[in-house]
Short mmCIF file of C-alpha atoms and ligand atoms in Angstrom, two decimals:
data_model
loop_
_atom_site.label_atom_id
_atom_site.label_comp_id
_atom_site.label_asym_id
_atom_site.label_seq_id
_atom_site.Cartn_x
_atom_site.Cartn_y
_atom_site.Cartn_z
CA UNK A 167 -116.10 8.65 -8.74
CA UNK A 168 -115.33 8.64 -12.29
CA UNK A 169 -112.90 5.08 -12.10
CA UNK A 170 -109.64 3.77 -10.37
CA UNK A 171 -106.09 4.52 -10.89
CA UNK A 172 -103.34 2.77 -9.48
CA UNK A 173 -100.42 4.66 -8.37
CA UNK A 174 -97.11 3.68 -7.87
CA UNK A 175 -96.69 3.91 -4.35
CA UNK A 176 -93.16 4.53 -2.66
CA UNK A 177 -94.50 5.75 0.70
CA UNK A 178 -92.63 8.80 0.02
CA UNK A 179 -94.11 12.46 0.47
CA UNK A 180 -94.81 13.25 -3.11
CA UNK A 181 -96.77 9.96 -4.10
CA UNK A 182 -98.54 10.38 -0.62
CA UNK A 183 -99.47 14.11 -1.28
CA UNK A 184 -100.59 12.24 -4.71
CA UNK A 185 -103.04 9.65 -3.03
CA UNK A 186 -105.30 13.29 -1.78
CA UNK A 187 -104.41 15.15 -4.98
CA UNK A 188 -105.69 12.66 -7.86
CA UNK A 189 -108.88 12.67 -6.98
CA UNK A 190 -109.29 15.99 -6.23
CA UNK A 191 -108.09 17.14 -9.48
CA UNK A 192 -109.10 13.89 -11.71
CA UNK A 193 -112.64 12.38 -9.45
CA UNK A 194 -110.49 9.09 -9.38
CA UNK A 195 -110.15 6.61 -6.87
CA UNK A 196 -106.76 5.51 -5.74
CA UNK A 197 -105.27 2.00 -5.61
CA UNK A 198 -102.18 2.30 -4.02
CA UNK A 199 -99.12 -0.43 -5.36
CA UNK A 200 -96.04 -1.02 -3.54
CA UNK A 201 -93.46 -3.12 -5.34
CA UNK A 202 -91.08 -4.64 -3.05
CA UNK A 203 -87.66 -4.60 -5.41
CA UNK A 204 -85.37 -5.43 -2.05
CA UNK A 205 -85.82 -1.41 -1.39
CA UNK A 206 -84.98 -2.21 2.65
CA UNK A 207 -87.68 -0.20 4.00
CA UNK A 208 -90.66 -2.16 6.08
CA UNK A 209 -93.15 -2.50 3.71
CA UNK A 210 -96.34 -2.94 6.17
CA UNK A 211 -96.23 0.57 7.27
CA UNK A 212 -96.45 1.76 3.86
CA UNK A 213 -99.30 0.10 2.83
CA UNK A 214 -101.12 1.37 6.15
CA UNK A 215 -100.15 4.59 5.18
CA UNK A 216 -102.07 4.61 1.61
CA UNK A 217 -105.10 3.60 3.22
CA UNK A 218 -104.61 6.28 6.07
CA UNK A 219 -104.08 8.66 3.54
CA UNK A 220 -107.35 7.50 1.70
CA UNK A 221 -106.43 5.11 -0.83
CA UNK A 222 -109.06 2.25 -1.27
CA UNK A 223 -106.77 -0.40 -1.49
CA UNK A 224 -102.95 -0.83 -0.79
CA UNK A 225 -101.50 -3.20 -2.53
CA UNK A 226 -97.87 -4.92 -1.84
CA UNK A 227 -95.94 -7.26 -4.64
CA UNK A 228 -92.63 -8.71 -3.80
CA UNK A 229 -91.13 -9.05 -6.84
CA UNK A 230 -87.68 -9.65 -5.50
CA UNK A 231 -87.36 -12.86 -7.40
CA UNK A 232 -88.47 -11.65 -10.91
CA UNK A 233 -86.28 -8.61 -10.27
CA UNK A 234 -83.30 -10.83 -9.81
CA UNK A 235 -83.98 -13.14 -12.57
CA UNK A 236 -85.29 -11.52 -15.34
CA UNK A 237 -83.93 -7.44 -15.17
CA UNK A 238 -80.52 -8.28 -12.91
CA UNK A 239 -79.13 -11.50 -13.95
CA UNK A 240 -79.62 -9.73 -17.93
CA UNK A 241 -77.69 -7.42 -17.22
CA UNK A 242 -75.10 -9.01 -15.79
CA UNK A 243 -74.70 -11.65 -18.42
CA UNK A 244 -74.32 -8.18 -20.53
CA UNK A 245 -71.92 -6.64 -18.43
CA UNK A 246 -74.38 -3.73 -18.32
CA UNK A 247 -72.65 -0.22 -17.37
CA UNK A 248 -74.59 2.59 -18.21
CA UNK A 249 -71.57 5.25 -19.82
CA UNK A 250 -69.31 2.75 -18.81
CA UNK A 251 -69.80 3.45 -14.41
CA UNK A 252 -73.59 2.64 -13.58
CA UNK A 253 -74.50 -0.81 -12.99
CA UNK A 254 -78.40 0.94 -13.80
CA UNK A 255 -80.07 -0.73 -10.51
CA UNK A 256 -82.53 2.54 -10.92
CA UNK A 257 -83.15 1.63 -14.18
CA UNK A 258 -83.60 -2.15 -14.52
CA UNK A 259 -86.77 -1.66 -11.99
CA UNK A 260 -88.89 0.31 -14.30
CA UNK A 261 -89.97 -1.86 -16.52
CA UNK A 262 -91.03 -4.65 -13.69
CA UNK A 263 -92.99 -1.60 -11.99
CA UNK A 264 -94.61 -0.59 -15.31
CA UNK A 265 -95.75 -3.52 -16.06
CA UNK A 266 -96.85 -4.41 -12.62
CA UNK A 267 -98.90 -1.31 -12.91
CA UNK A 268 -100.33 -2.66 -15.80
CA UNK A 269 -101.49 -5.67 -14.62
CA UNK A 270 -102.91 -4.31 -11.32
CA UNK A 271 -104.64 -1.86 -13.58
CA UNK A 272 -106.08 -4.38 -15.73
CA UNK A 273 -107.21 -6.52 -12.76
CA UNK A 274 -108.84 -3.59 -10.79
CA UNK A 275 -110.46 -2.91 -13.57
CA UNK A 276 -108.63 0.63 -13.49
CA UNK A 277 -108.82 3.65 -16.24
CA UNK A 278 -105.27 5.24 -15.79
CA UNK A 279 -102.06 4.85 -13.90
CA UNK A 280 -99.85 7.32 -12.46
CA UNK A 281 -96.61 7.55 -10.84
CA UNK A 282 -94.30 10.36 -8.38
CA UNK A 283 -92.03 10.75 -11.44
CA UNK A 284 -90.51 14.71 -11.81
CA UNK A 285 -90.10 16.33 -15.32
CA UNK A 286 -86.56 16.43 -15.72
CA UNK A 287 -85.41 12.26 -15.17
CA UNK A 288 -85.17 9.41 -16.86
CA UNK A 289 -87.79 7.37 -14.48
CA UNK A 290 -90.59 9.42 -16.61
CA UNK A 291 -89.33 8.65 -19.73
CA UNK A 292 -88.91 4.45 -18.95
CA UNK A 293 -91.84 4.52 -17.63
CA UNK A 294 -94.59 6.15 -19.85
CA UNK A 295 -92.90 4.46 -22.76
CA UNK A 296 -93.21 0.90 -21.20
CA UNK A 297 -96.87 1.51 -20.00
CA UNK A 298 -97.79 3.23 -23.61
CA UNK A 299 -96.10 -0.41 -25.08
CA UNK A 300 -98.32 -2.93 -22.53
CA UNK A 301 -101.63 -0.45 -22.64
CA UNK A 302 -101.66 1.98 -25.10
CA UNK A 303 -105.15 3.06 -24.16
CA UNK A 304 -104.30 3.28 -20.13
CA UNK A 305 -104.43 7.14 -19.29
CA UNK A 306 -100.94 8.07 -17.30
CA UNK A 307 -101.01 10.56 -14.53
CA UNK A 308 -97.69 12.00 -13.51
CA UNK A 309 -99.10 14.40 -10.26
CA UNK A 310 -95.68 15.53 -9.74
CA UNK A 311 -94.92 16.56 -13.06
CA UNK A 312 -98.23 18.52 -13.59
CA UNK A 313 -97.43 20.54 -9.84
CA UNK A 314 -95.74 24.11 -10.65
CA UNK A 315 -94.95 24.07 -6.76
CA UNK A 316 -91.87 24.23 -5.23
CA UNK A 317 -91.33 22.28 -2.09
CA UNK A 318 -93.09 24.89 0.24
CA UNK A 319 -95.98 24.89 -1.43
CA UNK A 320 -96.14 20.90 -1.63
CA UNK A 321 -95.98 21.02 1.95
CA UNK A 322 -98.54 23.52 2.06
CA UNK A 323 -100.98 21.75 0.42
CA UNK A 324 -99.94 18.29 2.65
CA UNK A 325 -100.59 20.36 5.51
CA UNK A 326 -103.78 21.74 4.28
CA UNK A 327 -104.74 18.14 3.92
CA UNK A 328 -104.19 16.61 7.06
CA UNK A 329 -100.55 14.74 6.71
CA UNK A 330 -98.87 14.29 9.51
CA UNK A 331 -95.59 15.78 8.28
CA UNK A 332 -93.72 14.11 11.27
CA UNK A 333 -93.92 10.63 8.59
CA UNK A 334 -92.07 12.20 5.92
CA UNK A 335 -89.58 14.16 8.17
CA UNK A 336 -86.25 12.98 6.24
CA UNK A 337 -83.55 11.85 7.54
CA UNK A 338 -81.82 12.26 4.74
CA UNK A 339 -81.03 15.53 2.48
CA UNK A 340 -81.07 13.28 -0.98
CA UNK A 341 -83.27 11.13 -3.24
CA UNK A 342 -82.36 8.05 -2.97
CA UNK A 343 -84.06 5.35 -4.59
CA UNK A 344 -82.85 1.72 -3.39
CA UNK A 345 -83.14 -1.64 -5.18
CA UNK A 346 -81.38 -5.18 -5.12
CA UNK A 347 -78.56 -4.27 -7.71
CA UNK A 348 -78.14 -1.12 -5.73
CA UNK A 349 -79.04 2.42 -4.21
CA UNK A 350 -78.77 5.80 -6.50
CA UNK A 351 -78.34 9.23 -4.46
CA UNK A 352 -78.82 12.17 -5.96
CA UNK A 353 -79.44 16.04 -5.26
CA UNK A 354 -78.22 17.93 -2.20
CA UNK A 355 -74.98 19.13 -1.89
CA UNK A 356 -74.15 16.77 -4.28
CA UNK A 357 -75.46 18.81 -7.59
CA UNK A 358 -71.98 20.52 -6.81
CA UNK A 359 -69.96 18.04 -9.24
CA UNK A 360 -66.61 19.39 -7.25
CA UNK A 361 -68.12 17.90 -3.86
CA UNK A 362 -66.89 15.02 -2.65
CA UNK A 363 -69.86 12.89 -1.38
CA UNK A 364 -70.18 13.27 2.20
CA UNK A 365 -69.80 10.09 4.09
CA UNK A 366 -73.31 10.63 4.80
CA UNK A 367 -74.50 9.68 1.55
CA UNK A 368 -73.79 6.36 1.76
CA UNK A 369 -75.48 3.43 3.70
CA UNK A 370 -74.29 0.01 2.28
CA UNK A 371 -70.57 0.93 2.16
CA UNK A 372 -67.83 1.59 4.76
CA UNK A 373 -65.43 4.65 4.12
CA UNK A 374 -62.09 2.80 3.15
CA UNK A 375 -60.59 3.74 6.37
CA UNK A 376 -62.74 2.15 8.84
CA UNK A 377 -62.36 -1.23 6.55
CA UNK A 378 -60.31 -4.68 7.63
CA UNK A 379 -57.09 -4.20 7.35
CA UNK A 380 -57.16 -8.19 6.21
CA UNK A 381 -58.78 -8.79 2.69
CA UNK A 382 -61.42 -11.26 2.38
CA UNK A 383 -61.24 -14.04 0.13
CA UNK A 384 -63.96 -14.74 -1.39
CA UNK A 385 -65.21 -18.02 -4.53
CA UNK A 386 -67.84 -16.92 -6.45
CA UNK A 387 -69.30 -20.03 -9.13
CA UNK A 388 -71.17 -19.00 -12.49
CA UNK A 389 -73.42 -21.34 -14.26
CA UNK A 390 -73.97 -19.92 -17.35
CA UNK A 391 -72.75 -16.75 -16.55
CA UNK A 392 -75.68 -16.58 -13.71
CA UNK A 393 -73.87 -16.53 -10.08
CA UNK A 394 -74.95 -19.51 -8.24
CA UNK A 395 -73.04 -20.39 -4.83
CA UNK A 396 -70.38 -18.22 -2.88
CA UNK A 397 -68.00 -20.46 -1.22
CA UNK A 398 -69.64 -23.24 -1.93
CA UNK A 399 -72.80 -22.69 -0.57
CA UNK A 400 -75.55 -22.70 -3.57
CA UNK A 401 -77.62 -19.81 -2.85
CA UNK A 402 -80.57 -18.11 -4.80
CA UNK A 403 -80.45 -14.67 -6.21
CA UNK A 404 -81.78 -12.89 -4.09
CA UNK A 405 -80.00 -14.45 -1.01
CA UNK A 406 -76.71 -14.18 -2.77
CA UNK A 407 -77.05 -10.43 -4.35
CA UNK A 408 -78.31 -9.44 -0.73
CA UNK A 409 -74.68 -11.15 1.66
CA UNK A 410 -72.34 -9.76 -1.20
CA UNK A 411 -73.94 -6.70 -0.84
CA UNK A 412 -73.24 -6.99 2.64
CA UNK A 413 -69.73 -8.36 2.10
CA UNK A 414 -68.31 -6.44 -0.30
CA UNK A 415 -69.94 -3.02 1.23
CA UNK A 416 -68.17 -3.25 4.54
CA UNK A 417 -64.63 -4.05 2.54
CA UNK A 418 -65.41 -0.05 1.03
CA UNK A 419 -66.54 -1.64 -2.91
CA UNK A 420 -68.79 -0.42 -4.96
CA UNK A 421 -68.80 3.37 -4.40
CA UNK A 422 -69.15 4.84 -8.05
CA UNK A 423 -69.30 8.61 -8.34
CA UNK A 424 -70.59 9.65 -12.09
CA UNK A 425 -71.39 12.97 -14.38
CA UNK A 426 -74.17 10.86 -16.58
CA UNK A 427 -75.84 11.84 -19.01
CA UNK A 428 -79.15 11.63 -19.03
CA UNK A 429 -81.78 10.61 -21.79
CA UNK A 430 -83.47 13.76 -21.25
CA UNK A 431 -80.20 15.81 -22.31
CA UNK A 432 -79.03 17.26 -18.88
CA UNK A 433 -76.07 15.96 -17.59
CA UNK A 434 -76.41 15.12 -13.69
CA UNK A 435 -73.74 14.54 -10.84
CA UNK A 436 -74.98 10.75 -9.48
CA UNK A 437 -73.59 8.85 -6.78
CA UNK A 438 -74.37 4.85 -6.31
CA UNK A 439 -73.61 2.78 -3.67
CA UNK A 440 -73.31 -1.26 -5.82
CA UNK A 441 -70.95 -3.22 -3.92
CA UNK A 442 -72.70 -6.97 -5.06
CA UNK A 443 -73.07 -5.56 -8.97
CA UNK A 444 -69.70 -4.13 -8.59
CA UNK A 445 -68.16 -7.53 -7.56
CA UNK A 446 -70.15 -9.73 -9.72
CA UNK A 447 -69.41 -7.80 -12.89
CA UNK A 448 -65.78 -7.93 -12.44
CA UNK A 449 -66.25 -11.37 -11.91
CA UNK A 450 -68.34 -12.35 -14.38
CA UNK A 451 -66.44 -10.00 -16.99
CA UNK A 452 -63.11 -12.07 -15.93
CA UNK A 453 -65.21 -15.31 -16.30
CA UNK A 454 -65.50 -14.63 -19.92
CA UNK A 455 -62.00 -13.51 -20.63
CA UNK A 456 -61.31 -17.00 -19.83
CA UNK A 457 -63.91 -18.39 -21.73
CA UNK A 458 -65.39 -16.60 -24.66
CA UNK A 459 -62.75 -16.27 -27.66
CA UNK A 460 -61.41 -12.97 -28.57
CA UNK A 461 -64.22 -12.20 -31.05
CA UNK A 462 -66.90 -13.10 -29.39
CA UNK A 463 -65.57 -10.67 -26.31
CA UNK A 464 -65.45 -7.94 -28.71
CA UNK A 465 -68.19 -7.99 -30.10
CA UNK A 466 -69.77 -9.08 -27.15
CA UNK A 467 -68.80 -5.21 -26.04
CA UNK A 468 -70.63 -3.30 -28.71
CA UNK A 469 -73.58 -5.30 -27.67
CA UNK A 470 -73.21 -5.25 -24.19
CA UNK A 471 -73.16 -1.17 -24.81
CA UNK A 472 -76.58 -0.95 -26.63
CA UNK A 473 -78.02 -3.10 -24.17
CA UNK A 474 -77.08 -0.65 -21.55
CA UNK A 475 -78.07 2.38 -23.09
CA UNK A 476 -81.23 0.46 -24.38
CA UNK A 477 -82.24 0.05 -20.62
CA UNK A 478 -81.03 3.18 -19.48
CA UNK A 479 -83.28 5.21 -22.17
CA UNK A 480 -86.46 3.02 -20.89
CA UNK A 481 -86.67 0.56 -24.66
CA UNK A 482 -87.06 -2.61 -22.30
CA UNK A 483 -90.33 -3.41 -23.96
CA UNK A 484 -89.21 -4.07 -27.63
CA UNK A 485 -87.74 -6.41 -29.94
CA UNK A 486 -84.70 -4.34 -30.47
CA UNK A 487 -83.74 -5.77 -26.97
CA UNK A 488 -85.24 -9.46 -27.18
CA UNK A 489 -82.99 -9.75 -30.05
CA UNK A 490 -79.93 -8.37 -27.93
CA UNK A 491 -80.79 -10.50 -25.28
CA UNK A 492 -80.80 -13.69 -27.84
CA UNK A 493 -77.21 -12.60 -28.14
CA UNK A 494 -75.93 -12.32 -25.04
CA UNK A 495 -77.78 -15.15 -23.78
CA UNK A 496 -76.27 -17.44 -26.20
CA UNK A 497 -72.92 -16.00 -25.50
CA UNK A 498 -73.63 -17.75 -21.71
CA UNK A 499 -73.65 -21.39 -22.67
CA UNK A 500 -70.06 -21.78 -21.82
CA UNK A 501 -69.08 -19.47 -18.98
CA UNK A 502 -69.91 -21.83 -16.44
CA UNK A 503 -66.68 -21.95 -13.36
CA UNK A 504 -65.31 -20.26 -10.17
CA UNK A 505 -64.10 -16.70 -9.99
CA UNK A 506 -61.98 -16.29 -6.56
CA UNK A 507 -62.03 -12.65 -5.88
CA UNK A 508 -60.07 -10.77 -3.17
CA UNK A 509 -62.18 -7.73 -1.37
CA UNK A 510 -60.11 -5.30 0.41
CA UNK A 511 -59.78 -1.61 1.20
CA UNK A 512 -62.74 0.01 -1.37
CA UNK A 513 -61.19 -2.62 -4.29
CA UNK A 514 -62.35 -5.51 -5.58
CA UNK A 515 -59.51 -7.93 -7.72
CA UNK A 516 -59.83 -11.07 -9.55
CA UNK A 517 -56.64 -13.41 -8.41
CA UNK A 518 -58.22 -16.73 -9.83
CA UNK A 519 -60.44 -18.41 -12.64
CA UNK A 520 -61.13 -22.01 -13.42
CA UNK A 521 -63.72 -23.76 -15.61
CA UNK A 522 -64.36 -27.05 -17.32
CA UNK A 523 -64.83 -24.85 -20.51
CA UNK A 524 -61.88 -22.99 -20.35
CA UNK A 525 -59.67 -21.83 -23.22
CA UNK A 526 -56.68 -21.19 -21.66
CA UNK A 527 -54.41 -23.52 -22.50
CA UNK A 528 -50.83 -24.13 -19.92
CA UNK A 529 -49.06 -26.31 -22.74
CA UNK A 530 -49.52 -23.14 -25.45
CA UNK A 531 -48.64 -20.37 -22.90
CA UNK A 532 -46.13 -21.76 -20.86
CA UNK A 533 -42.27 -20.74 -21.08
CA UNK A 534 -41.25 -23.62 -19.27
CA UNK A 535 -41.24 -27.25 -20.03
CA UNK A 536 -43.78 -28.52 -22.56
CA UNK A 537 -44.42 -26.14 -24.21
CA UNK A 538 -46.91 -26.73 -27.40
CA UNK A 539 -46.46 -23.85 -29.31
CA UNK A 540 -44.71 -24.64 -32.78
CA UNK A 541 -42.07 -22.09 -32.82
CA UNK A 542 -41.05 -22.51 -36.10
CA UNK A 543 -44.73 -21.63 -37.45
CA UNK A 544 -44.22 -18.14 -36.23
CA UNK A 545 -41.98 -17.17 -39.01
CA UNK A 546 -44.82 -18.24 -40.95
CA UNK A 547 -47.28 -16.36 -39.40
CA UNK A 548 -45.28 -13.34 -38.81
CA UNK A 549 -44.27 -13.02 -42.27
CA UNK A 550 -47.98 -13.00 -43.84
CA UNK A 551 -49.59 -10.99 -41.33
CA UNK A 552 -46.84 -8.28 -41.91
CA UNK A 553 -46.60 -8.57 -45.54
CA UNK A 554 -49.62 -5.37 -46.30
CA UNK A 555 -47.24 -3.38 -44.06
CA UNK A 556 -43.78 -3.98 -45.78
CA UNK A 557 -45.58 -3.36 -49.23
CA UNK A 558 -47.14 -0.14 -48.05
CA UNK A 559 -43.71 1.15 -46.43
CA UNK A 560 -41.86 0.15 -48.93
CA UNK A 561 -43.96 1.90 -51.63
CA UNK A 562 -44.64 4.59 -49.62
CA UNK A 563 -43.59 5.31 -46.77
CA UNK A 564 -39.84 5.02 -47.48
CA UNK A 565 -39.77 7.20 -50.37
CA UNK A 566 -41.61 9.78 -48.63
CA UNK A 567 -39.17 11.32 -45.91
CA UNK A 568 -42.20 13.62 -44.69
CA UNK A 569 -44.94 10.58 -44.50
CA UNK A 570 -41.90 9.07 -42.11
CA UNK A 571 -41.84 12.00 -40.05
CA UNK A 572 -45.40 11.94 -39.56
CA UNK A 573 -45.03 8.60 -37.61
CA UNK A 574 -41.46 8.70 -36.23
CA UNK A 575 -39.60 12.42 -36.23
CA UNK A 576 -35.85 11.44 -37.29
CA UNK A 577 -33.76 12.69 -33.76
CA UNK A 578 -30.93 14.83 -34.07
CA UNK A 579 -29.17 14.60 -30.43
CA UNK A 580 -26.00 13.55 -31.02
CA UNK A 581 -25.33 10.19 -30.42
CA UNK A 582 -28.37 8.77 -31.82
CA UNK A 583 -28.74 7.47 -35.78
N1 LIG B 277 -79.72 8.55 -12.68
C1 LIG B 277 -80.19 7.24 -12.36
C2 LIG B 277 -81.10 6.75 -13.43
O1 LIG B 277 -81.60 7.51 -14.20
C3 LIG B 277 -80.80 7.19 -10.99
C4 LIG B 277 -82.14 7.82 -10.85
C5 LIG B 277 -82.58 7.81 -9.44
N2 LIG B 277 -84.01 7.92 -9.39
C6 LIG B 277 -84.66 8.42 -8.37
N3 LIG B 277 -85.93 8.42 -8.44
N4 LIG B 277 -84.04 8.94 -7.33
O2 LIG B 277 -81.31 5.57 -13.53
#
């Protein structure tokens, strides 16, 4: 044959119909890699399944730990929410496929890569413009994007070749894709956005009513805004995302239910299940309430939002974002401390904070006995903070009856002056 391409390799029908497809259409031979992300399903049986299906080498990466600390632990130093709602666990995995594609592709020796992604998502998008960054003269296939079938005739042609269609027999009516940070559903009844998610949907979280009546208590400690130990025990990343996912999912968090707009321009009904993201970024975000001053929070924000979107759209691979992430990560040096969290019944709340670095300060907030705070400066600082606003009502606003009304209609009721 003509060379090697390595394919992304879920295990699912489409980049299985793939491995027989490519090199009918293209006279390539098929390397078959399977990127362990924490997706939950037995890997072993997917790589057999490649080479069943024909490909001449399956290939397996865990890349749990680089997941963890280089795509998950940035975002949540950012306090990444995609629009606000999605934690992006979908998202923060392209680039680590893309450019483990890469790599397998240079090693093999291979001409081209491809990958199951449709026309219409983002998961395209992220991921031809990361492998176009890394190798701009690596060929990208995209089978399911060039098919004009429809799901009968996909299954057709799977038939025609031999699959045993019993594999692929679904148990569920969604795509899912599943990853550490957490596990995006999408399609089925739920491209209805008036649908409430059916309880079978969801896999890592309890419905609220079959949750503990008793919360769970729960100390989570940051070093550098990186999560490090829950109760005390010092656990690694992956160890740690995987029991709060655990944790928080059977106390009902981390459901999040979201019309998003995509980077394509269609907006989509998506359902995530992120109970460990969920808890850690409202821990982490309360972590630097206490520690980060008022301006660096705020600005902090408009950051934290172009980071998001910047992963979202698939711009991991550029300096745009290295110079983000100098940012934020600079931000971290001080939010270092304990967050004690209380899960219970689908919420998560913050009820404690402590840290060596801490601004809060008793003696300046108190009312009660010694209390700091110079009283008497207030006057002070009242009366030149306010002093653009009594110039500008007194010169206008006061003589102007009708610029009052604008901001305070005088009442007529009687009784009131
Ligand atoms: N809408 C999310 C995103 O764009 C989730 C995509 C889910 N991808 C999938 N292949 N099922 O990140």
């Amino acid at each position: 044959m003509a060379g090697t391409v390595v394919l992304a390799y879920s295990g699912g029908l489409d980049t299985s119909v793939a491995i027989r497809w490519i090199p009918e259409k293209y006279g390539l031979e098929v390397i078959a890699l399977t990127v362990d992300l924490g997706n939950e399903k037995a890997i072993e049986p997917i790589r057999e399944r490649a080479l069943r299906l024909g490909a001449k080498k399956a290939i397996v990466i865990d890349a749990r730990e680089e997941f963890v600390r280089l795509c998950v632990w940035s975002a949540l130093q950012a306090n990444a929410l995609y629009e606000g709602k999605y934690p992006l666990a979908t998202a923060l995995a392209r680039p680590l496929i893309a450019y483990l594609l890469v790599e397998t592709a240079k090693q093999e020796g291979a001409v081209a890569v491809a990958h199951g992604c449709t026309g219409k998502g983002n998961d395209q998008v992220r991921f031809d413009i990361s492998i176009a960054a890394l190798a701009p003269d690596l060929r990208i296939i995209a089978p399911v994007r060039e098919w004009t079938w429809n799901r009968e005739d996909e299954i057709a042609y799977a038939e025609q070749q031999g699959l045993d269609l019993g594999e692929f027999q679904k148990s569920s009516p969604y795509s899912i894709d599943v990853n550490l940070w957490g596990r995006s559903i999408e399609s089925g009844v739920l491209e209805d956005p008036w649908v409430e998610p059916p309880e079978d949907a969801f896999a890592w979280t309890r419905p609220i009513e079959a949750t503990p009546l008793t919360p769970r208590y729960l100390e989570i400690e940051f070093e550098q805004g990186i999560p490090v130990a829950l109760d005390g025990e010092r656990l690694d990343g992956v160890e740690l995302i995987t029991r709060l996912n655990r944790l928080a999912g059977e106390h009902g968090i981390g459901r999040i239910d979201h019309i998003e707009n995509r980077f394509v321009g269609i907006k989509s009904r998506e359902v995530y299940e992120a109970p460990a993201a969920t808890v850690l970024l409202e821990a982490h975000r309360d972590l630097e309430q206490l520690t980060l001053s008022k301006e660096q929070q705020r600005f902090k924000q408009l950051v934290s939002r172009e980071f998001a979107d910047l992963v979202y759209n698939g711009f991991w691979f550029t300096l745009h974002h290295a110079d983000l992430m100098a940012y934020i990560q600079s931000t971290q040096r001080f939010v270092s401390g304990t967050v004690r969290v209380r899960l219970h019944r689908g919420s998560c709340t913050v009820v404690g904070r402590k840290s060596p670095h801490s601004l809060y300060s008793e003696a300046l907030a108190t009312y009660g006995r010694g209390d700091q705070f110079n009283h008497a400066s207030a006057l002070g600082f009242i009366d030149i903070a306010g002093m653009s606003v009594r110039v500008q009502a007194a010169r206008q606003l006061l003589p102007s009856a009708e610029a009052l009304r604008g901001l305070m209609p005088p009442r007529t009721e009687p009784g009131i002056h």
